[in-house]
mmCIF file with all atom_site columns, C-alpha atoms in Angstrom:
data_model
loop_
_atom_site.group_PDB
_atom_site.id
_atom_site.type_symbol
_atom_site.label_atom_id
_atom_site.label_alt_id
_atom_site.label_comp_id
_atom_site.label_asym_id
_atom_site.label_entity_id
_atom_site.label_seq_id
_atom_site.pdbx_PDB_ins_code
_atom_site.Cartn_x
_atom_site.Cartn_y
_atom_site.Cartn_z
_atom_site.occupancy
_atom_site.B_iso_or_equiv
_atom_site.pdbx_formal_charge
_atom_site.auth_seq_id
_atom_site.auth_comp_id
_atom_site.auth_asym_id
_atom_site.auth_atom_id
_atom_site.pdbx_PDB_model_num
ATOM 1   C CA . PRO A 1 1   ? -60.471 1.713  19.926  1.00 0.00 ? 1   PRO A CA 1
ATOM 2   C CA . ALA A 1 2   ? -61.866 0.874  23.826  1.00 0.00 ? 2   ALA A CA 1
ATOM 3   C CA . GLU A 1 3   ? -58.673 -0.161 24.496  1.00 0.00 ? 3   GLU A CA 1
ATOM 4   C CA . ARG A 1 4   ? -56.638 2.686  23.863  1.00 0.00 ? 4   ARG A CA 1
ATOM 5   C CA . ILE A 1 5   ? -55.973 5.031  26.775  1.00 0.00 ? 5   ILE A CA 1
ATOM 6   C CA . GLY A 1 6   ? -59.088 7.502  27.432  1.00 0.00 ? 6   GLY A CA 1
ATOM 7   C CA . GLY A 1 7   ? -60.859 5.058  24.918  1.00 0.00 ? 7   GLY A CA 1
ATOM 8   C CA . GLY A 1 8   ? -63.212 4.199  28.110  1.00 0.00 ? 8   GLY A CA 1
ATOM 9   C CA . GLY A 1 9   ? -64.511 7.751  28.005  1.00 0.00 ? 9   GLY A CA 1
ATOM 10  C CA . SER A 1 10  ? -62.622 9.212  30.747  1.00 0.00 ? 10  SER A CA 1
ATOM 11  C CA . TYR A 1 11  ? -60.366 11.979 30.540  1.00 0.00 ? 11  TYR A CA 1
ATOM 12  C CA . GLY A 1 12  ? -58.561 11.250 33.698  1.00 0.00 ? 12  GLY A CA 1
ATOM 13  C CA . GLU A 1 13  ? -57.027 8.210  32.332  1.00 0.00 ? 13  GLU A CA 1
ATOM 14  C CA . ILE A 1 14  ? -55.295 10.717 29.750  1.00 0.00 ? 14  ILE A CA 1
ATOM 15  C CA . LYS A 1 15  ? -54.244 12.698 32.398  1.00 0.00 ? 15  LYS A CA 1
ATOM 16  C CA . ALA A 1 16  ? -52.825 10.158 34.858  1.00 0.00 ? 16  ALA A CA 1
ATOM 17  C CA . HIS A 1 17  ? -50.555 8.920  31.750  1.00 0.00 ? 17  HIS A CA 1
ATOM 18  C CA . CYS A 1 18  ? -46.805 9.088  32.930  1.00 0.00 ? 18  CYS A CA 1
ATOM 19  C CA . PHE A 1 19  ? -46.170 11.416 29.795  1.00 0.00 ? 19  PHE A CA 1
ATOM 20  C CA . PHE A 1 20  ? -48.071 14.396 31.382  1.00 0.00 ? 20  PHE A CA 1
ATOM 21  C CA . ASN A 1 21  ? -46.367 13.397 34.703  1.00 0.00 ? 21  ASN A CA 1
ATOM 22  C CA . GLU A 1 22  ? -43.152 13.779 33.545  1.00 0.00 ? 22  GLU A CA 1
ATOM 23  C CA . CYS A 1 23  ? -43.669 17.519 32.174  1.00 0.00 ? 23  CYS A CA 1
ATOM 24  C CA . VAL A 1 24  ? -41.605 20.173 33.898  1.00 0.00 ? 24  VAL A CA 1
ATOM 25  C CA . PRO A 1 25  ? -43.506 22.288 35.043  1.00 0.00 ? 25  PRO A CA 1
ATOM 26  C CA . PRO A 1 26  ? -46.355 20.137 35.582  1.00 0.00 ? 26  PRO A CA 1
ATOM 27  C CA . ILE A 1 27  ? -49.157 20.716 33.608  1.00 0.00 ? 27  ILE A CA 1
ATOM 28  C CA . ASP A 1 28  ? -52.124 22.263 35.710  1.00 0.00 ? 28  ASP A CA 1
ATOM 29  C CA . PHE A 1 29  ? -55.170 20.876 33.807  1.00 0.00 ? 29  PHE A CA 1
ATOM 30  C CA . ASP A 1 30  ? -57.222 22.995 35.817  1.00 0.00 ? 30  ASP A CA 1
ATOM 31  C CA . CYS A 1 31  ? -56.087 26.294 34.130  1.00 0.00 ? 31  CYS A CA 1
ATOM 32  C CA . VAL A 1 32  ? -54.637 24.951 31.186  1.00 0.00 ? 32  VAL A CA 1
ATOM 33  C CA . HIS A 1 33  ? -57.491 26.781 28.821  1.00 0.00 ? 33  HIS A CA 1
ATOM 34  C CA . THR A 1 34  ? -56.093 30.193 30.471  1.00 0.00 ? 34  THR A CA 1
ATOM 35  C CA . LEU A 1 35  ? -52.531 29.997 29.200  1.00 0.00 ? 35  LEU A CA 1
ATOM 36  C CA . PRO A 1 36  ? -50.526 31.139 26.138  1.00 0.00 ? 36  PRO A CA 1
ATOM 37  C CA . PRO A 1 37  ? -50.165 28.394 23.888  1.00 0.00 ? 37  PRO A CA 1
ATOM 38  C CA . PRO A 1 38  ? -46.214 27.484 23.473  1.00 0.00 ? 38  PRO A CA 1
ATOM 39  C CA . PRO A 1 39  ? -44.343 28.745 21.210  1.00 0.00 ? 39  PRO A CA 1
ATOM 40  C CA . LEU A 1 40  ? -43.961 26.899 17.969  1.00 0.00 ? 40  LEU A CA 1
ATOM 41  C CA . VAL A 1 41  ? -40.578 25.664 16.845  1.00 0.00 ? 41  VAL A CA 1
ATOM 42  C CA . PRO A 1 42  ? -40.042 24.894 13.045  1.00 0.00 ? 42  PRO A CA 1
ATOM 43  C CA . PRO A 1 43  ? -38.608 21.539 12.317  1.00 0.00 ? 43  PRO A CA 1
ATOM 44  C CA . PRO A 1 44  ? -34.964 21.871 11.036  1.00 0.00 ? 44  PRO A CA 1
ATOM 45  C CA . PRO A 1 45  ? -34.907 22.492 7.455   1.00 0.00 ? 45  PRO A CA 1
ATOM 46  C CA . MET A 1 46  ? -34.117 19.817 5.005   1.00 0.00 ? 46  MET A CA 1
ATOM 47  C CA . PRO A 1 47  ? -32.609 19.685 1.631   1.00 0.00 ? 47  PRO A CA 1
ATOM 48  C CA . THR A 1 48  ? -34.768 18.851 -1.525  1.00 0.00 ? 48  THR A CA 1
ATOM 49  C CA . ILE A 1 49  ? -32.935 16.216 -3.234  1.00 0.00 ? 49  ILE A CA 1
ATOM 50  C CA . LEU A 1 50  ? -33.745 15.302 -6.454  1.00 0.00 ? 50  LEU A CA 1
ATOM 51  C CA . GLY A 1 51  ? -31.488 13.577 -8.391  1.00 0.00 ? 51  GLY A CA 1
ATOM 52  C CA . ASP A 1 52  ? -28.344 15.569 -9.065  1.00 0.00 ? 52  ASP A CA 1
ATOM 53  C CA . SER A 1 53  ? -30.335 18.581 -7.974  1.00 0.00 ? 53  SER A CA 1
ATOM 54  C CA . VAL A 1 54  ? -30.175 20.220 -4.115  1.00 0.00 ? 54  VAL A CA 1
ATOM 55  C CA . GLU A 1 55  ? -32.291 23.014 -3.018  1.00 0.00 ? 55  GLU A CA 1
ATOM 56  C CA . ASN A 1 56  ? -31.601 24.456 0.316   1.00 0.00 ? 56  ASN A CA 1
ATOM 57  C CA . PRO A 1 57  ? -33.134 28.276 0.021   1.00 0.00 ? 57  PRO A CA 1
ATOM 58  C CA . GLN A 1 58  ? -34.517 28.581 3.385   1.00 0.00 ? 58  GLN A CA 1
ATOM 59  C CA . LEU A 1 59  ? -30.833 28.863 4.313   1.00 0.00 ? 59  LEU A CA 1
ATOM 60  C CA . ALA A 1 60  ? -31.022 31.892 3.118   1.00 0.00 ? 60  ALA A CA 1
ATOM 61  C CA . GLU A 1 61  ? -32.674 33.423 5.926   1.00 0.00 ? 61  GLU A CA 1
ATOM 62  C CA . ILE A 1 62  ? -31.942 31.566 9.180   1.00 0.00 ? 62  ILE A CA 1
ATOM 63  C CA . LEU A 1 63  ? -29.022 30.785 11.016  1.00 0.00 ? 63  LEU A CA 1
ATOM 64  C CA . LEU A 1 64  ? -28.727 27.123 11.524  1.00 0.00 ? 64  LEU A CA 1
ATOM 65  C CA . GLU A 1 65  ? -28.242 25.653 14.844  1.00 0.00 ? 65  GLU A CA 1
ATOM 66  C CA . PRO A 1 66  ? -25.501 23.220 15.064  1.00 0.00 ? 66  PRO A CA 1
ATOM 67  C CA . GLU A 1 67  ? -27.555 19.968 15.396  1.00 0.00 ? 67  GLU A CA 1
ATOM 68  C CA . ASP A 1 68  ? -29.893 20.941 12.147  1.00 0.00 ? 68  ASP A CA 1
ATOM 69  C CA . ARG A 1 69  ? -26.518 21.611 10.494  1.00 0.00 ? 69  ARG A CA 1
ATOM 70  C CA . LYS A 1 70  ? -25.233 18.174 11.168  1.00 0.00 ? 70  LYS A CA 1
ATOM 71  C CA . SER A 1 71  ? -28.664 16.853 10.234  1.00 0.00 ? 71  SER A CA 1
ATOM 72  C CA . LEU A 1 72  ? -28.384 18.442 6.526   1.00 0.00 ? 72  LEU A CA 1
ATOM 73  C CA . MET A 1 73  ? -24.719 17.600 6.491   1.00 0.00 ? 73  MET A CA 1
ATOM 74  C CA . ASP A 1 74  ? -25.511 13.775 6.813   1.00 0.00 ? 74  ASP A CA 1
ATOM 75  C CA . ARG A 1 75  ? -28.405 13.958 4.335   1.00 0.00 ? 75  ARG A CA 1
ATOM 76  C CA . GLN A 1 76  ? -26.152 15.462 1.760   1.00 0.00 ? 76  GLN A CA 1
ATOM 77  C CA . ALA A 1 77  ? -23.665 12.782 2.266   1.00 0.00 ? 77  ALA A CA 1
ATOM 78  C CA . SER A 1 78  ? -25.697 10.721 -0.187  1.00 0.00 ? 78  SER A CA 1
ATOM 79  C CA . THR A 1 79  ? -25.494 13.229 -2.840  1.00 0.00 ? 79  THR A CA 1
ATOM 80  C CA . ARG A 1 80  ? -22.527 12.868 -5.670  1.00 0.00 ? 80  ARG A CA 1
ATOM 81  C CA . TRP A 1 81  ? -21.428 16.141 -5.093  1.00 0.00 ? 81  TRP A CA 1
ATOM 82  C CA . ALA A 1 82  ? -20.463 15.401 -1.245  1.00 0.00 ? 82  ALA A CA 1
ATOM 83  C CA . ARG A 1 83  ? -16.618 14.774 -2.086  1.00 0.00 ? 83  ARG A CA 1
ATOM 84  C CA . PHE A 1 84  ? -16.161 18.291 -3.484  1.00 0.00 ? 84  PHE A CA 1
ATOM 85  C CA . LEU A 1 85  ? -17.450 19.888 -0.249  1.00 0.00 ? 85  LEU A CA 1
ATOM 86  C CA . LYS A 1 86  ? -14.761 21.177 2.262   1.00 0.00 ? 86  LYS A CA 1
ATOM 87  C CA . ALA A 1 87  ? -15.359 20.584 5.920   1.00 0.00 ? 87  ALA A CA 1
ATOM 88  C CA . ASP A 1 88  ? -18.749 21.817 7.652   1.00 0.00 ? 88  ASP A CA 1
ATOM 89  C CA . GLU A 1 89  ? -20.015 23.179 4.458   1.00 0.00 ? 89  GLU A CA 1
ATOM 90  C CA . ILE A 1 90  ? -23.791 22.821 3.545   1.00 0.00 ? 90  ILE A CA 1
ATOM 91  C CA . ILE A 1 91  ? -25.185 22.760 -0.250  1.00 0.00 ? 91  ILE A CA 1
ATOM 92  C CA . ILE A 1 92  ? -27.718 25.896 -0.885  1.00 0.00 ? 92  ILE A CA 1
ATOM 93  C CA . LEU A 1 93  ? -28.154 24.916 -4.565  1.00 0.00 ? 93  LEU A CA 1
ATOM 94  C CA . ALA A 1 94  ? -26.742 22.240 -6.637  1.00 0.00 ? 94  ALA A CA 1
ATOM 95  C CA . SER A 1 95  ? -27.779 22.671 -10.306 1.00 0.00 ? 95  SER A CA 1
ATOM 96  C CA . ALA A 1 96  ? -27.149 21.688 -13.802 1.00 0.00 ? 96  ALA A CA 1
ATOM 97  C CA . VAL A 1 97  ? -26.147 24.469 -16.179 1.00 0.00 ? 97  VAL A CA 1
ATOM 98  C CA . LEU A 1 98  ? -24.600 24.965 -19.667 1.00 0.00 ? 98  LEU A CA 1
ATOM 99  C CA . LYS A 1 99  ? -21.495 26.819 -19.420 1.00 0.00 ? 99  LYS A CA 1
ATOM 100 C CA . ARG A 1 100 ? -21.041 28.874 -22.349 1.00 0.00 ? 100 ARG A CA 1
ATOM 101 C CA . ARG A 1 101 ? -18.037 30.774 -23.683 1.00 0.00 ? 101 ARG A CA 1
ATOM 102 C CA . HIS A 1 102 ? -17.660 32.066 -26.841 1.00 0.00 ? 102 HIS A CA 1
ATOM 103 C CA . LEU A 1 103 ? -18.813 29.216 -29.446 1.00 0.00 ? 103 LEU A CA 1
ATOM 104 C CA . SER A 1 104 ? -18.100 26.272 -26.564 1.00 0.00 ? 104 SER A CA 1
ATOM 105 C CA . VAL A 1 105 ? -20.770 25.089 -24.828 1.00 0.00 ? 105 VAL A CA 1
ATOM 106 C CA . LYS A 1 106 ? -20.258 22.301 -21.687 1.00 0.00 ? 106 LYS A CA 1
ATOM 107 C CA . ARG A 1 107 ? -22.336 20.898 -19.470 1.00 0.00 ? 107 ARG A CA 1
ATOM 108 C CA . ARG A 1 108 ? -21.339 21.679 -15.961 1.00 0.00 ? 108 ARG A CA 1
ATOM 109 C CA . GLN A 1 109 ? -22.994 21.248 -12.279 1.00 0.00 ? 109 GLN A CA 1
ATOM 110 C CA . LEU A 1 110 ? -23.013 24.681 -10.443 1.00 0.00 ? 110 LEU A CA 1
ATOM 111 C CA . LEU A 1 111 ? -23.022 24.355 -6.745  1.00 0.00 ? 111 LEU A CA 1
ATOM 112 C CA . LEU A 1 112 ? -23.715 27.497 -4.036  1.00 0.00 ? 112 LEU A CA 1
ATOM 113 C CA . VAL A 1 113 ? -22.259 26.254 -0.741  1.00 0.00 ? 113 VAL A CA 1
ATOM 114 C CA . ASP A 1 114 ? -22.105 27.699 2.559   1.00 0.00 ? 114 ASP A CA 1
ATOM 115 C CA . GLY A 1 115 ? -19.629 27.080 4.969   1.00 0.00 ? 115 GLY A CA 1
ATOM 116 C CA . PRO A 1 116 ? -18.057 28.376 8.394   1.00 0.00 ? 116 PRO A CA 1
ATOM 117 C CA . GLY A 1 117 ? -17.544 32.197 7.510   1.00 0.00 ? 117 GLY A CA 1
ATOM 118 C CA . GLU A 1 118 ? -17.677 32.084 3.679   1.00 0.00 ? 118 GLU A CA 1
ATOM 119 C CA . CYS A 1 119 ? -19.862 30.991 0.588   1.00 0.00 ? 119 CYS A CA 1
ATOM 120 C CA . ARG A 1 120 ? -18.467 29.403 -2.536  1.00 0.00 ? 120 ARG A CA 1
ATOM 121 C CA . ILE A 1 121 ? -19.690 28.959 -5.970  1.00 0.00 ? 121 ILE A CA 1
ATOM 122 C CA . PHE A 1 122 ? -17.898 26.353 -8.105  1.00 0.00 ? 122 PHE A CA 1
ATOM 123 C CA . TYR A 1 123 ? -18.596 24.091 -11.220 1.00 0.00 ? 123 TYR A CA 1
ATOM 124 C CA . LEU A 1 124 ? -17.858 20.855 -11.822 1.00 0.00 ? 124 LEU A CA 1
ATOM 125 C CA . ASP A 1 125 ? -18.039 18.472 -14.999 1.00 0.00 ? 125 ASP A CA 1
ATOM 126 C CA . PRO A 1 126 ? -20.702 16.047 -13.821 1.00 0.00 ? 126 PRO A CA 1
ATOM 127 C CA . ASP A 1 127 ? -19.692 13.351 -16.552 1.00 0.00 ? 127 ASP A CA 1
ATOM 128 C CA . ALA A 1 128 ? -15.892 13.214 -14.991 1.00 0.00 ? 128 ALA A CA 1
ATOM 129 C CA . MET A 1 129 ? -16.632 14.104 -11.654 1.00 0.00 ? 129 MET A CA 1
ATOM 130 C CA . GLU A 1 130 ? -13.930 17.015 -11.599 1.00 0.00 ? 130 GLU A CA 1
ATOM 131 C CA . LEU A 1 131 ? -13.849 20.440 -10.274 1.00 0.00 ? 131 LEU A CA 1
ATOM 132 C CA . ARG A 1 132 ? -13.794 22.789 -13.059 1.00 0.00 ? 132 ARG A CA 1
ATOM 133 C CA . GLY A 1 133 ? -13.626 25.852 -11.595 1.00 0.00 ? 133 GLY A CA 1
ATOM 134 C CA . GLU A 1 134 ? -14.679 28.572 -8.899  1.00 0.00 ? 134 GLU A CA 1
ATOM 135 C CA . ILE A 1 135 ? -16.430 31.862 -8.841  1.00 0.00 ? 135 ILE A CA 1
ATOM 136 C CA . PRO A 1 136 ? -14.522 34.292 -6.563  1.00 0.00 ? 136 PRO A CA 1
ATOM 137 C CA . TRP A 1 137 ? -16.962 34.827 -3.946  1.00 0.00 ? 137 TRP A CA 1
ATOM 138 C CA . HIS A 1 138 ? -17.917 38.897 -3.250  1.00 0.00 ? 138 HIS A CA 1
ATOM 139 C CA . GLN A 1 139 ? -20.381 41.042 -1.482  1.00 0.00 ? 139 GLN A CA 1
ATOM 140 C CA . ARG A 1 140 ? -21.249 42.830 -4.576  1.00 0.00 ? 140 ARG A CA 1
ATOM 141 C CA . LEU A 1 141 ? -21.118 39.207 -6.573  1.00 0.00 ? 141 LEU A CA 1
ATOM 142 C CA . SER A 1 142 ? -24.521 39.688 -8.588  1.00 0.00 ? 142 SER A CA 1
ATOM 143 C CA . ALA A 1 143 ? -26.251 37.648 -11.398 1.00 0.00 ? 143 ALA A CA 1
ATOM 144 C CA . GLU A 1 144 ? -28.339 38.339 -14.175 1.00 0.00 ? 144 GLU A CA 1
ATOM 145 C CA . LEU A 1 145 ? -31.198 36.813 -15.321 1.00 0.00 ? 145 LEU A CA 1
ATOM 146 C CA . LEU A 1 146 ? -31.382 36.414 -19.237 1.00 0.00 ? 146 LEU A CA 1
ATOM 147 C CA . PRO A 1 147 ? -34.069 35.446 -21.447 1.00 0.00 ? 147 PRO A CA 1
ATOM 148 C CA . ARG A 1 148 ? -34.858 31.470 -21.827 1.00 0.00 ? 148 ARG A CA 1
ATOM 149 C CA . GLY A 1 149 ? -33.421 30.553 -18.349 1.00 0.00 ? 149 GLY A CA 1
ATOM 150 C CA . HIS A 1 150 ? -29.913 31.819 -18.967 1.00 0.00 ? 150 HIS A CA 1
ATOM 151 C CA . PHE A 1 151 ? -27.853 34.014 -16.680 1.00 0.00 ? 151 PHE A CA 1
ATOM 152 C CA . ARG A 1 152 ? -24.723 35.808 -16.362 1.00 0.00 ? 152 ARG A CA 1
ATOM 153 C CA . VAL A 1 153 ? -22.901 36.325 -13.226 1.00 0.00 ? 153 VAL A CA 1
ATOM 154 C CA . HIS A 1 154 ? -21.080 39.686 -12.987 1.00 0.00 ? 154 HIS A CA 1
ATOM 155 C CA . LEU A 1 155 ? -18.023 40.362 -10.367 1.00 0.00 ? 155 LEU A CA 1
ATOM 156 C CA . PRO A 1 156 ? -16.630 43.884 -9.509  1.00 0.00 ? 156 PRO A CA 1
#
């Protein structure tokens, strides 16, 4: 600890460090306590990737900067679902679901993705790794939550 900058008990050594000399505008240590704090910029949102599930719920509320979008695309490139994405699409949600139709029940992977100018919802067969269908996106599309974790998608 004594060899660290300022470890000798002097703040002058810390203030003279090259990090503070390169600040634009330079830091005036005599009046820094009277200045308002700088704005805090949140880190770029990172998806939660657990196995085959991907969650990016924060993307519903913010507009991404191009470098943040690129960071997310790099991170999601390691998922099984990346090959089904179009250029510049980001996964908002990818989750395993059971598709029920009449007496048939099939395991599917549902993906909600955001791309330039549009969103897409599509589902895949996770075993065969094949695209099985797409739910047409519409401004009035809605989902109904049913008992026991079931849901129904309503299209206009």
